[in-house]
């Protein structure tokens, strides 16, 4: 992931963390249950006061992944949570949605155009 930080504060950013989560929402008979799975966590160096940071940071993924699903009874979604640890202040956090989808199957005869863009449906609320 590409990270750009412009630390205009008087405090250093001690470290940054990236956490990759899977949220699984199950609904049936008026009941709702949510499972939050931490799939991967990485820690990175921060930056000093007045500095700028512009770099690629790796978040290698491994394990079993379910495709993003959005239905009446089951919703599966993924998020990257980025935290910047700042001393004597609340941490700055970002929650970035991530879409994981099955690859398009190869069919005989018809092939979709290369410039065709697929937009997933919005999550249920």
PDB file of C-alpha atoms in Angstrom, residues 52-117:
ATOM      1  CA  UNK A  52       6.949  14.087   5.015  1.00  0.00           C
ATOM      2  CA  UNK A  53       6.785  10.374   4.314  1.00  0.00           C
ATOM      3  CA  UNK A  54       6.007   8.963   0.864  1.00  0.00           C
ATOM      4  CA  UNK A  55       6.657   5.234   0.480  1.00  0.00           C
ATOM      5  CA  UNK A  56       5.277   1.810  -0.332  1.00  0.00           C
ATOM      6  CA  UNK A  57       4.562  -0.392   2.683  1.00  0.00           C
ATOM      7  CA  UNK A  58       3.983  -4.107   2.321  1.00  0.00           C
ATOM      8  CA  UNK A  59       1.111  -5.950   3.988  1.00  0.00           C
ATOM      9  CA  UNK A  60       1.650  -9.565   2.879  1.00  0.00           C
ATOM     10  CA  UNK A  61      -1.534 -11.624   3.113  1.00  0.00           C
ATOM     11  CA  UNK A  62      -1.848 -15.348   3.685  1.00  0.00           C
ATOM     12  CA  UNK A  63      -4.595 -17.670   4.853  1.00  0.00           C
ATOM     13  CA  UNK A  64      -8.124 -18.411   3.748  1.00  0.00           C
ATOM     14  CA  UNK A  65     -10.113 -15.582   2.216  1.00  0.00           C
ATOM     15  CA  UNK A  66     -13.792 -15.514   1.405  1.00  0.00           C
ATOM     16  CA  UNK A  67     -14.980 -13.338  -1.465  1.00  0.00           C
ATOM     17  CA  UNK A  68     -16.824 -10.144  -0.543  1.00  0.00           C
ATOM     18  CA  UNK A  69     -20.499 -11.029  -0.157  1.00  0.00           C
ATOM     19  CA  UNK A  70     -23.496  -8.792   0.396  1.00  0.00           C
ATOM     20  CA  UNK A  71     -26.790 -10.611   0.870  1.00  0.00           C
ATOM     21  CA  UNK A  72     -29.832 -10.671   3.118  1.00  0.00           C
ATOM     22  CA  UNK A  73     -28.383 -13.224   5.557  1.00  0.00           C
ATOM     23  CA  UNK A  74     -24.601 -13.055   5.081  1.00  0.00           C
ATOM     24  CA  UNK A  75     -22.259 -10.117   4.546  1.00  0.00           C
ATOM     25  CA  UNK A  76     -18.505 -10.572   4.297  1.00  0.00           C
ATOM     26  CA  UNK A  77     -16.325  -7.491   3.983  1.00  0.00           C
ATOM     27  CA  UNK A  78     -12.674  -6.564   4.474  1.00  0.00           C
ATOM     28  CA  UNK A  79     -11.033  -3.423   5.878  1.00  0.00           C
ATOM     29  CA  UNK A  80      -7.524  -2.134   6.406  1.00  0.00           C
ATOM     30  CA  UNK A  81      -7.236  -0.130   9.608  1.00  0.00           C
ATOM     31  CA  UNK A  82      -4.230   2.226   9.688  1.00  0.00           C
ATOM     32  CA  UNK A  83      -3.156   3.765  13.009  1.00  0.00           C
ATOM     33  CA  UNK A  84      -0.567   6.481  13.566  1.00  0.00           C
ATOM     34  CA  UNK A  85       0.703   6.508  17.176  1.00  0.00           C
ATOM     35  CA  UNK A  86       1.272  10.071  18.383  1.00  0.00           C
ATOM     36  CA  UNK A  87       2.566  10.593  21.936  1.00  0.00           C
ATOM     37  CA  UNK A  88       0.258  12.473  24.304  1.00  0.00           C
ATOM     38  CA  UNK A  89      -2.546  12.560  21.728  1.00  0.00           C
ATOM     39  CA  UNK A  90      -5.265  10.240  20.460  1.00  0.00           C
ATOM     40  CA  UNK A  91      -4.087   7.960  17.661  1.00  0.00           C
ATOM     41  CA  UNK A  92      -5.056   8.953  14.138  1.00  0.00           C
ATOM     42  CA  UNK A  93      -6.994   6.106  12.483  1.00  0.00           C
ATOM     43  CA  UNK A  94      -8.262   5.385   8.984  1.00  0.00           C
ATOM     44  CA  UNK A  95     -10.604   2.567   7.986  1.00  0.00           C
ATOM     45  CA  UNK A  96     -10.198   1.650   4.319  1.00  0.00           C
ATOM     46  CA  UNK A  97     -12.613  -0.830   2.694  1.00  0.00           C
ATOM     47  CA  UNK A  98     -11.041  -3.546   0.529  1.00  0.00           C
ATOM     48  CA  UNK A  99     -12.845  -5.611  -2.114  1.00  0.00           C
ATOM     49  CA  UNK A 100     -11.795  -9.237  -2.689  1.00  0.00           C
ATOM     50  CA  UNK A 101     -13.531 -10.938  -5.589  1.00  0.00           C
ATOM     51  CA  UNK A 102     -13.241 -14.182  -7.479  1.00  0.00           C
ATOM     52  CA  UNK A 103     -11.508 -13.800 -10.839  1.00  0.00           C
ATOM     53  CA  UNK A 104     -13.775 -13.587 -13.874  1.00  0.00           C
ATOM     54  CA  UNK A 105     -14.164 -17.109 -15.304  1.00  0.00           C
ATOM     55  CA  UNK A 106     -12.785 -17.715 -18.770  1.00  0.00           C
ATOM     56  CA  UNK A 107     -15.650 -18.613 -21.107  1.00  0.00           C
ATOM     57  CA  UNK A 108     -15.489 -20.063 -24.556  1.00  0.00           C
ATOM     58  CA  UNK A 109     -16.750 -17.800 -27.280  1.00  0.00           C
ATOM     59  CA  UNK A 110     -17.550 -14.500 -25.574  1.00  0.00           C
ATOM     60  CA  UNK A 111     -14.896 -12.491 -23.761  1.00  0.00           C
ATOM     61  CA  UNK A 112     -15.864  -9.224 -22.021  1.00  0.00           C
ATOM     62  CA  UNK A 113     -14.096  -6.102 -23.292  1.00  0.00           C
ATOM     63  CA  UNK A 114     -10.787  -5.303 -21.571  1.00  0.00           C
ATOM     64  CA  UNK A 115     -11.983  -1.838 -20.532  1.00  0.00           C
ATOM     65  CA  UNK A 116     -15.138  -3.171 -18.820  1.00  0.00           C
ATOM     66  CA  UNK A 117     -15.227  -1.952 -15.197  1.00  0.00           C
TER      67      UNK A 117
END
